[in-house]
């Protein structure tokens, strides 16, 4: 898969909605975005950023506490927040009614959105949540039969046993569910195992709003039901699936699923949320995923470096906080690099500009250029990141945690102002936000418009500049990207002070990349650069 730019958009946020911003507010009070808000102007905007794919998060119908907007309320005992988690699925074959202008036409409106996105030259990714469903999934789908005719999960289960191969869920016969709340009116007998905990008494930090799906290690009817779901969305025109919590589902299932889908839809892209680096090769080489989250590699590395430098108290840099670790991560991945998906934000992580991470959106550029330019990995940007969304709100269920809530009818002023700006209100964003946006736009479009960055070779310059004037091996990072007729040098300064560094390009780099030496580009003549604090400088050498 060639280097892609994925824009993760949470449609519930997107649009200049007319509601309030009330902590814990209802849908009627706070409102939410609609499919129609992802309009031509929005799509033109995403294209201007160099975006190739839109990941529409929270599309598939999920449990919510609301009974308005076409929704059916689930129990407030276990629904997280007023809006509910988009990963507590109540119907795999439906979209959320609250996202439609006319809830009864929600599927038609989603198909119209697909058409708009495709006409704009972009592709659509949605979530496939294979590990768990909402606690009331079976009662919900009993009233909403699958349009394909496939029996619902759990409809034929034998609930008198904890486990059997033919069951879709795990049960605790004779035991009632005990939720981590003070008073419980919701009844579940027998209790079902929760999404991440084999117990009838899930803890407060467990996924107690979900129930675990039983796959077994061999092909069962559950596998066929899940294949039918993915095939349904692929047939509608969805271009790819971000697969949630892949490591909690047998790898053999995904090997089979991807193979079966590709027989009919060979261009479908599968992205895996995977956290164990030792399994990266397996999920690419054996299972067949196209992209993997490099959360445990590049993201965790960059985050540690950024936090060390923004919070720097003069204490020496430890190994895990050093920019040398970027090189170590790159070397450990080897030829898996093109299959990685790098990011600085997503719905699970704290916003870069929050007090918990980079503290200021302007501190992002050393991290951005290292994540975006260092190798052929694809890159993901999260809605509002490019205008400095901080996630520092008291939204309701989530609390002030540096994340944009996925549980509440709440959005940020920055995202709403961005939508207005895109639609012609040039005063919606302040000058600082616009400058940040234009810098992001420049970085992203260069990443997808320069062959050296898209598919060129990488040459790490750090090892040969250990003693170079002004170059700090623990706080600076430099590399070349080359594709034969284009050579780009990138120098990143993760320090909180400006740097003037001298970088040498060794003779080996000329040999390895087959570069031609010139008067200004040769191994005997160091290149002097000024790189602002927490920033990067990009120089086109040929």
Coordinates of C-alpha atoms in Angstrom, one line a residue:
X1 CA 0.0 0.0 0.0
X2 CA 1.5 3.4 -1.0
X3 CA 1.9 6.1 1.6
X4 CA -1.6 7.3 2.5
X5 CA -2.9 10.1 4.6
X6 CA -5.9 9.0 6.7
X7 CA -8.2 11.6 8.3
X8 CA -10.1 10.3 11.2
X9 CA -13.4 12.1 11.4
X10 CA -15.9 11.6 14.2
X11 CA -19.2 12.6 12.4
X12 CA -20.9 13.2 15.7
X13 CA -18.6 16.2 16.1
X14 CA -18.5 17.5 12.6
X15 CA -20.7 20.6 11.7
X16 CA -21.8 23.9 13.1
X17 CA -24.5 22.4 15.2
X18 CA -27.0 24.6 17.0
X19 CA -26.9 22.9 20.4
X20 CA -25.3 23.9 23.7
X21 CA -22.0 22.7 25.2
X22 CA -23.5 21.4 28.4
X23 CA -21.6 18.9 30.5
X24 CA -23.4 15.6 30.3
X25 CA -26.1 17.2 28.1
X26 CA -28.7 15.2 26.1
X27 CA -28.8 14.9 22.4
X28 CA -31.7 17.5 22.3
X29 CA -29.6 19.9 24.4
X30 CA -26.2 19.6 22.8
X31 CA -27.1 18.4 19.3
X32 CA -24.6 16.5 17.1
X33 CA -23.1 16.4 13.6
X34 CA -24.8 14.8 10.6
X35 CA -23.8 12.9 7.5
X36 CA -24.9 15.9 5.5
X37 CA -22.3 18.1 7.3
X38 CA -19.6 16.1 5.5
X39 CA -20.4 18.1 2.4
X40 CA -18.6 19.2 -0.7
X41 CA -16.8 22.0 1.1
X42 CA -15.6 19.6 3.8
X43 CA -14.4 17.1 1.2
X44 CA -12.6 19.8 -0.8
X45 CA -10.9 20.8 2.5
X46 CA -9.7 17.2 3.2
X47 CA -8.4 17.0 -0.4
X48 CA -6.4 20.2 0.2
X49 CA -4.6 18.5 3.1
X50 CA -3.5 15.7 0.9
X51 CA -5.9 13.2 2.5
X52 CA -6.5 10.0 0.7
X53 CA -8.9 8.2 3.1
X54 CA -11.6 9.3 5.5
X55 CA -12.0 7.1 8.5
X56 CA -15.6 7.6 9.5
X57 CA -15.5 6.7 13.2
X58 CA -18.8 5.8 15.1
X59 CA -20.9 5.0 12.0
X60 CA -22.2 1.6 12.8
X61 CA -25.2 1.6 15.2
X62 CA -24.2 1.5 18.8
X63 CA -25.9 1.6 22.2
X64 CA -26.9 5.1 23.5
X65 CA -28.9 6.5 26.4
X66 CA -31.1 8.5 24.1
X67 CA -34.7 7.8 22.8
X68 CA -34.8 10.9 20.5
X69 CA -33.3 11.4 17.1
X70 CA -34.5 8.0 16.0
X71 CA -32.5 6.3 18.7
X72 CA -33.6 3.4 21.0
X73 CA -32.3 3.9 24.5
X74 CA -30.3 1.1 26.1
X75 CA -30.0 0.8 29.9
X76 CA -28.3 3.8 31.7
X77 CA -26.9 1.2 34.1
X78 CA -24.2 0.3 31.6
X79 CA -24.3 2.8 28.7
X80 CA -21.2 5.0 29.1
X81 CA -22.1 8.6 28.9
X82 CA -25.3 10.0 27.4
X83 CA -24.2 9.3 23.8
X84 CA -22.6 5.9 24.5
X85 CA -19.5 4.3 23.2
X86 CA -19.3 3.8 19.4
X87 CA -17.7 0.4 20.1
X88 CA -20.7 -1.0 21.9
X89 CA -22.5 -2.2 18.7
X90 CA -26.2 -2.9 18.8
X91 CA -26.6 -3.6 15.1
X92 CA -23.8 -4.4 12.7
X93 CA -26.0 -3.9 9.7
X94 CA -27.2 -0.4 10.5
X95 CA -25.9 3.2 10.9
X96 CA -26.7 5.5 13.8
X97 CA -30.1 7.3 13.3
X98 CA -28.9 10.4 15.1
X99 CA -26.4 11.0 12.2
X100 CA -29.2 11.4 9.6
X101 CA -31.3 14.5 8.9
X102 CA -34.2 12.1 8.6
X103 CA -33.5 9.0 10.8
X104 CA -35.8 6.8 8.8
X105 CA -33.6 7.5 5.7
X106 CA -30.3 6.9 7.5
X107 CA -29.0 4.2 5.3
X108 CA -29.9 6.2 2.2
X109 CA -28.1 9.2 3.6
X110 CA -25.1 7.1 4.4
X111 CA -25.0 5.9 0.8
X112 CA -25.2 9.5 -0.4
X113 CA -22.2 10.3 1.8
X114 CA -20.3 7.4 0.3
X115 CA -21.1 8.7 -3.2
X116 CA -19.9 12.2 -2.2
X117 CA -16.7 11.0 -0.8
X118 CA -15.9 8.8 -3.8
X119 CA -16.8 11.6 -6.3
X120 CA -14.3 13.8 -4.4
X121 CA -11.6 11.2 -5.2
X122 CA -11.3 9.9 -1.6
X123 CA -11.9 6.5 0.0
X124 CA -13.9 5.5 3.0
X125 CA -12.8 3.5 6.0
X126 CA -15.2 2.4 8.8
X127 CA -14.8 0.4 12.0
X128 CA -15.1 -3.3 12.1
X129 CA -15.5 -4.2 15.8
X130 CA -15.1 -8.0 15.9
X131 CA -14.4 -8.7 19.6
X132 CA -17.5 -7.5 21.3
X133 CA -21.1 -6.1 21.0
X134 CA -23.4 -4.1 23.3
X135 CA -24.9 -5.9 26.2
X136 CA -28.4 -5.7 24.6
X137 CA -27.3 -6.8 21.2
X138 CA -29.5 -9.9 21.0
X139 CA -32.7 -8.2 22.2
X140 CA -32.0 -5.3 19.8
X141 CA -31.4 -7.4 16.7
X142 CA -34.4 -9.6 17.4
X143 CA -36.4 -6.5 16.3
X144 CA -34.0 -5.7 13.4
X145 CA -33.3 -8.8 11.4
X146 CA -30.2 -8.7 9.2
X147 CA -30.9 -7.5 5.7
X148 CA -28.8 -10.4 4.3
X149 CA -31.0 -12.9 6.1
X150 CA -28.1 -14.1 8.3
X151 CA -29.2 -15.2 11.8
X152 CA -28.2 -12.8 14.6
X153 CA -25.3 -13.4 16.9
X154 CA -26.5 -15.3 20.0
X155 CA -30.0 -16.1 18.5
X156 CA -29.4 -19.9 18.7
X157 CA -27.0 -20.0 21.8
X158 CA -27.4 -22.6 24.5
X159 CA -27.3 -20.4 27.6
X160 CA -27.3 -23.3 30.0
X161 CA -23.5 -23.8 29.6
X162 CA -20.6 -21.4 30.0
X163 CA -19.1 -22.3 26.7
X164 CA -19.8 -24.5 23.7
X165 CA -18.3 -24.3 20.2
X166 CA -21.5 -23.4 18.5
X167 CA -22.3 -20.5 20.9
X168 CA -21.6 -16.9 19.9
X169 CA -21.2 -15.7 23.5
X170 CA -19.9 -16.9 26.9
X171 CA -22.4 -17.4 29.7
X172 CA -22.4 -17.8 33.5
X173 CA -25.4 -20.1 34.1
X174 CA -27.3 -19.3 37.3
X175 CA -25.3 -16.2 37.9
X176 CA -26.7 -12.7 37.5
X177 CA -24.6 -9.8 36.1
X178 CA -23.3 -7.4 38.7
X179 CA -22.3 -4.0 37.3
X180 CA -19.8 -1.6 39.0
X181 CA -22.5 0.9 40.0
X182 CA -24.3 1.8 43.2
X183 CA -27.8 0.6 42.3
X184 CA -28.6 -1.6 39.3
X185 CA -32.0 -2.1 37.7
X186 CA -30.7 -3.8 34.6
X187 CA -31.2 -7.6 34.7
X188 CA -29.0 -10.1 32.9
X189 CA -29.4 -13.7 33.8
X190 CA -27.3 -15.6 33.0
X191 CA -24.6 -13.0 32.9
X192 CA -22.5 -12.8 29.8
X193 CA -18.7 -12.3 29.8
X194 CA -17.7 -8.7 29.1
X195 CA -15.6 -7.6 26.2
X196 CA -12.3 -7.7 28.0
X197 CA -13.1 -9.7 31.2
X198 CA -14.3 -13.2 31.6
X199 CA -16.4 -12.5 34.7
X200 CA -20.0 -11.9 35.8
X201 CA -18.8 -8.9 37.8
X202 CA -16.8 -6.5 35.5
X203 CA -14.9 -3.8 37.2
X204 CA -15.3 0.0 36.7
X205 CA -12.4 0.1 34.2
X206 CA -13.6 -2.9 32.3
X207 CA -15.7 -2.7 29.1
X208 CA -18.8 -3.5 31.0
X209 CA -21.0 -2.0 28.3
X210 CA -20.1 -4.9 26.0
X211 CA -20.1 -8.7 25.8
X212 CA -17.3 -10.8 24.4
X213 CA -17.9 -12.8 21.2
X214 CA -16.8 -16.4 21.1
X215 CA -14.7 -17.3 18.0
X216 CA -13.0 -20.6 19.0
X217 CA -9.8 -21.5 17.2
X218 CA -11.6 -23.3 14.3
X219 CA -14.1 -22.2 11.7
X220 CA -17.6 -21.9 13.3
X221 CA -20.9 -20.3 12.5
X222 CA -19.7 -17.2 14.3
X223 CA -17.0 -16.7 11.7
X224 CA -19.6 -16.9 8.9
X225 CA -21.8 -14.3 10.7
X226 CA -18.9 -11.9 10.9
X227 CA -17.9 -12.4 7.3
X228 CA -21.4 -11.6 6.3
X229 CA -21.2 -8.3 8.1
X230 CA -18.0 -7.2 6.4
X231 CA -19.2 -8.4 3.1
X232 CA -22.4 -6.3 3.6
X233 CA -20.4 -3.1 4.0
X234 CA -17.9 -3.9 1.3
X235 CA -20.9 -4.5 -1.1
X236 CA -22.2 -1.0 -0.2
X237 CA -18.9 0.6 -1.4
X238 CA -16.9 0.9 1.8
X239 CA -13.2 0.8 0.8
X240 CA -11.6 -0.4 4.0
X241 CA -12.0 -1.5 7.6
X242 CA -10.1 -0.4 10.7
X243 CA -10.3 -3.6 12.8
X244 CA -10.7 -2.9 16.5
X245 CA -8.7 -4.8 19.1
X246 CA -7.4 -7.4 16.7
X247 CA -5.2 -9.2 19.3
X248 CA -8.4 -10.3 21.2
X249 CA -9.6 -12.3 18.2
X250 CA -7.9 -15.4 16.8
X251 CA -5.5 -14.6 14.1
X252 CA -6.7 -17.5 12.0
X253 CA -10.1 -15.9 11.8
X254 CA -8.7 -12.7 10.3
X255 CA -6.5 -14.7 7.8
X256 CA -9.7 -16.5 6.6
X257 CA -11.8 -13.3 6.6
X258 CA -9.3 -11.2 4.6
X259 CA -8.8 -14.0 2.1
X260 CA -12.6 -14.4 1.6
X261 CA -13.3 -10.7 1.3
X262 CA -10.4 -10.3 -1.2
X263 CA -11.8 -13.0 -3.5
X264 CA -14.7 -10.6 -4.2
X265 CA -13.3 -7.2 -3.3
X266 CA -9.5 -7.4 -3.8
X267 CA -9.0 -3.6 -3.2
X268 CA -10.5 -3.6 0.3
X269 CA -7.9 -2.3 2.9
X270 CA -7.7 -3.8 6.3
X271 CA -6.1 -1.8 9.2
X272 CA -5.3 -3.6 12.5
X273 CA -5.2 -2.0 15.9
X274 CA -2.3 -4.1 17.2
X275 CA -0.1 -3.3 20.2
X276 CA 2.4 -6.1 20.6
X277 CA 5.4 -5.3 18.4
X278 CA 6.5 -9.0 18.4
X279 CA 3.3 -9.8 16.5
X280 CA 3.7 -7.1 13.8
X281 CA 5.4 -9.5 11.3
X282 CA 2.7 -12.2 11.9
X283 CA -0.2 -9.8 11.2
X284 CA 1.4 -8.5 8.0
X285 CA 3.2 -11.6 6.6
X286 CA 0.8 -14.3 7.7
X287 CA -2.6 -12.8 8.4
X288 CA -2.6 -10.3 5.6
X289 CA -3.3 -6.9 7.1
X290 CA -2.4 -3.9 4.9
X291 CA -1.5 -1.5 7.8
X292 CA -0.9 -1.8 11.5
X293 CA -1.0 0.9 14.2
X294 CA 2.6 1.6 15.3
X295 CA 1.4 2.7 18.7
X296 CA 3.9 0.7 20.6
X297 CA 6.7 1.8 18.4
X298 CA 6.7 5.2 16.8
X299 CA 3.9 6.8 18.8
X300 CA 5.2 5.8 22.2
X301 CA 8.7 6.8 21.2
X302 CA 7.8 10.2 19.9
X303 CA 5.5 10.9 22.9
X304 CA 8.3 10.1 25.4
X305 CA 10.7 12.4 23.6
X306 CA 8.2 15.3 23.4
X307 CA 7.2 15.0 27.0
X308 CA 10.8 15.0 28.1
X309 CA 11.6 18.1 26.2
X310 CA 8.4 20.1 27.0
X311 CA 8.8 19.3 30.7
X312 CA 12.6 19.5 30.7
X313 CA 14.1 20.2 34.1
X314 CA 17.7 19.7 33.2
X315 CA 17.7 16.1 34.3
X316 CA 19.8 14.0 31.8
X317 CA 17.9 12.3 29.0
X318 CA 17.3 8.6 29.7
X319 CA 17.4 6.0 26.9
X320 CA 13.6 5.8 26.5
X321 CA 13.4 9.6 26.2
X322 CA 16.2 10.0 23.6
X323 CA 15.7 10.6 19.9
X324 CA 18.1 7.7 19.4
X325 CA 15.0 5.5 20.1
X326 CA 13.5 6.6 16.8
X327 CA 16.4 4.9 15.0
X328 CA 16.1 1.8 17.2
X329 CA 12.4 1.5 16.4
X330 CA 13.1 2.0 12.7
X331 CA 15.8 -0.7 12.7
X332 CA 13.6 -3.2 14.7
X333 CA 10.8 -2.8 12.1
X334 CA 13.1 -3.3 9.1
X335 CA 11.1 -4.0 5.9
X336 CA 7.8 -3.8 7.8
X337 CA 8.0 0.0 7.8
X338 CA 5.7 0.5 4.7
X339 CA 3.0 -1.4 6.6
X340 CA 2.9 0.9 9.6
X341 CA 0.3 3.6 10.3
X342 CA 1.9 6.4 12.2
X343 CA -0.1 9.0 14.2
X344 CA 0.2 11.6 16.9
X345 CA -3.5 11.5 17.9
X346 CA -6.5 9.3 17.6
X347 CA -9.7 8.9 19.6
X348 CA -8.0 6.7 22.2
X349 CA -5.0 8.9 22.8
X350 CA -4.7 12.3 24.5
X351 CA -4.6 15.3 22.2
X352 CA -1.1 16.5 21.4
X353 CA -1.9 20.1 22.5
X354 CA -3.4 18.9 25.8
X355 CA -1.7 19.5 29.1
X356 CA -1.0 15.8 29.2
X357 CA 1.2 15.6 26.1
X358 CA 2.8 18.4 24.1
X359 CA 1.1 21.3 26.0
X360 CA 0.9 23.6 23.0
X361 CA 0.0 22.8 19.4
X362 CA 3.0 24.7 18.2
X363 CA 5.3 22.1 19.7
X364 CA 4.1 19.5 17.2
X365 CA 6.4 20.0 14.2
X366 CA 9.5 18.0 15.2
X367 CA 7.2 15.1 16.0
X368 CA 5.1 15.6 12.9
X369 CA 8.0 15.6 10.4
X370 CA 9.6 12.6 12.1
X371 CA 6.4 10.6 12.0
X372 CA 5.3 11.8 8.6
X373 CA 8.6 11.9 6.6
X374 CA 11.0 9.5 8.1
X375 CA 9.8 6.4 6.2
X376 CA 7.2 5.1 3.9
X377 CA 4.6 4.5 6.6
X378 CA 1.2 6.0 6.1
X379 CA 0.0 8.7 8.5
X380 CA -3.2 9.5 10.3
X381 CA -4.5 12.8 11.5
X382 CA -7.4 13.2 13.9
X383 CA -10.2 15.7 13.5
X384 CA -9.2 19.2 14.8
X385 CA -5.6 18.2 15.3
X386 CA -4.5 20.6 12.6
X387 CA -6.0 23.6 14.4
X388 CA -4.7 22.7 17.8
X389 CA -7.7 21.0 19.5
X390 CA -6.7 20.4 23.1
X391 CA -9.4 18.1 24.5
X392 CA -9.3 20.0 27.8
X393 CA -13.0 20.0 28.5
X394 CA -15.3 18.6 31.2
X395 CA -17.6 16.9 28.8
X396 CA -19.5 14.5 31.0
X397 CA -18.6 10.8 31.3
X398 CA -14.9 11.2 30.3
X399 CA -13.9 14.1 32.5
X400 CA -11.0 16.4 31.8
X401 CA -8.5 13.9 30.5
X402 CA -7.0 15.5 27.4
X403 CA -9.1 13.4 25.0
X404 CA -12.1 14.5 22.9
X405 CA -14.9 12.4 24.4
X406 CA -16.4 9.6 22.4
X407 CA -19.1 9.1 25.1
X408 CA -20.9 12.4 25.2
X409 CA -22.9 14.8 22.9
X410 CA -20.1 17.3 23.1
X411 CA -17.7 18.8 20.6
X412 CA -14.9 21.4 20.8
X413 CA -15.1 25.0 19.8
X414 CA -12.0 24.4 17.6
X415 CA -13.8 21.7 15.5
X416 CA -16.9 23.8 15.1
X417 CA -14.8 26.8 14.2
X418 CA -12.9 24.8 11.7
X419 CA -16.1 23.7 10.0
X420 CA -17.3 27.3 9.8
X421 CA -13.9 28.4 8.4
X422 CA -14.1 25.7 5.7
X423 CA -17.5 27.1 4.8
X424 CA -16.3 30.7 4.3
X425 CA -16.2 32.3 7.7
X426 CA -12.6 33.5 7.6
X427 CA -12.9 35.0 11.1
X428 CA -13.9 31.7 12.7
X429 CA -10.3 30.7 13.4
X430 CA -7.7 33.1 14.9
X431 CA -4.4 33.8 13.2
X432 CA -2.5 31.3 15.3
X433 CA -5.0 28.5 14.4
X434 CA -4.8 29.4 10.7
X435 CA -1.0 29.5 10.7
X436 CA -1.0 26.0 12.4
X437 CA -3.4 24.7 9.8
X438 CA -1.4 26.1 6.8
X439 CA 1.8 24.5 8.3
X440 CA 0.0 21.1 8.6
X441 CA -1.3 21.5 5.0
X442 CA 2.2 22.2 3.7
X443 CA 3.7 19.2 5.5
X444 CA 0.9 16.8 4.5
X445 CA 0.7 17.7 0.9
X446 CA 4.5 17.6 0.5
X447 CA 4.4 14.1 2.0
X448 CA 2.0 12.9 -0.6
X449 CA 3.4 15.0 -3.5
X450 CA 7.1 14.3 -3.2
X451 CA 8.3 10.9 -4.6
X452 CA 11.2 10.9 -2.2
X453 CA 8.9 11.0 0.8
X454 CA 6.2 8.8 -0.8
X455 CA 8.4 5.9 -1.8
X456 CA 12.0 6.8 -1.5
X457 CA 14.8 5.2 0.5
X458 CA 15.6 6.4 4.0
X459 CA 19.1 7.2 5.3
X460 CA 19.5 8.0 9.0
X461 CA 22.1 10.7 9.5
X462 CA 22.3 10.5 13.3
X463 CA 25.1 7.9 13.6
X464 CA 27.5 9.9 11.5
X465 CA 26.9 13.2 13.3
X466 CA 27.5 12.2 16.9
X467 CA 30.2 14.8 17.3
X468 CA 28.9 17.4 14.8
X469 CA 28.8 21.0 15.9
X470 CA 25.4 21.8 17.4
X471 CA 23.9 18.4 17.0
X472 CA 22.6 16.8 20.1
X473 CA 22.2 13.0 19.7
X474 CA 19.5 12.8 22.3
X475 CA 17.3 15.8 21.3
X476 CA 17.9 16.2 17.6
X477 CA 17.1 13.8 14.7
X478 CA 18.1 14.0 11.0
X479 CA 17.7 11.9 7.9
X480 CA 17.6 11.8 4.1
X481 CA 14.8 10.6 1.8
X482 CA 15.8 9.9 -1.8
X483 CA 14.1 8.4 -4.8
X484 CA 16.8 8.9 -7.5
X485 CA 15.8 12.3 -8.9
X486 CA 14.7 13.9 -5.6
X487 CA 16.7 14.1 -2.3
X488 CA 15.3 15.7 0.8
X489 CA 17.1 16.4 4.1
X490 CA 14.9 16.7 7.3
X491 CA 16.3 17.9 10.6
X492 CA 14.1 17.7 13.7
X493 CA 14.8 19.7 16.9
X494 CA 12.9 18.1 19.8
X495 CA 14.7 20.4 22.2
X496 CA 12.8 23.4 23.8
X497 CA 15.6 25.8 22.6
X498 CA 16.6 26.8 19.1
X499 CA 19.4 24.9 17.4
X500 CA 22.1 25.7 14.9
X501 CA 23.5 22.4 13.8
X502 CA 26.1 21.2 11.3
X503 CA 25.2 18.0 9.5
X504 CA 27.6 15.8 7.5
X505 CA 26.5 13.5 4.8
X506 CA 28.9 10.5 4.7
X507 CA 30.4 9.0 1.6
X508 CA 28.4 5.8 2.3
X509 CA 25.1 7.8 1.9
X510 CA 26.2 8.8 -1.6
X511 CA 27.0 5.2 -2.4
X512 CA 23.9 3.7 -0.8
X513 CA 21.5 6.2 -2.4
X514 CA 23.5 6.6 -5.6
X515 CA 23.7 10.3 -5.2
X516 CA 25.8 12.5 -7.4
X517 CA 28.2 14.8 -5.5
X518 CA 28.1 18.5 -6.4
X519 CA 29.8 21.6 -5.2
X520 CA 27.1 22.2 -2.6
X521 CA 26.3 18.5 -1.9
X522 CA 29.4 16.4 -1.1
X523 CA 30.7 14.4 1.8
X524 CA 33.4 16.9 2.6
X525 CA 31.1 19.9 3.1
X526 CA 28.8 19.9 6.1
X527 CA 25.4 21.5 5.8
X528 CA 24.6 24.2 8.3
X529 CA 21.0 24.6 9.4
X530 CA 19.0 26.6 11.9
X531 CA 16.1 24.6 13.4
X532 CA 13.7 26.3 15.8
X533 CA 12.8 24.7 19.1
X534 CA 10.3 21.8 18.8
X535 CA 10.3 22.2 15.0
X536 CA 11.9 20.9 11.8
X537 CA 13.7 22.2 8.8
X538 CA 13.3 20.5 5.4
X539 CA 15.8 21.1 2.7
X540 CA 15.5 19.9 -0.9
X541 CA 19.0 18.9 -1.9
X542 CA 18.3 17.8 -5.5

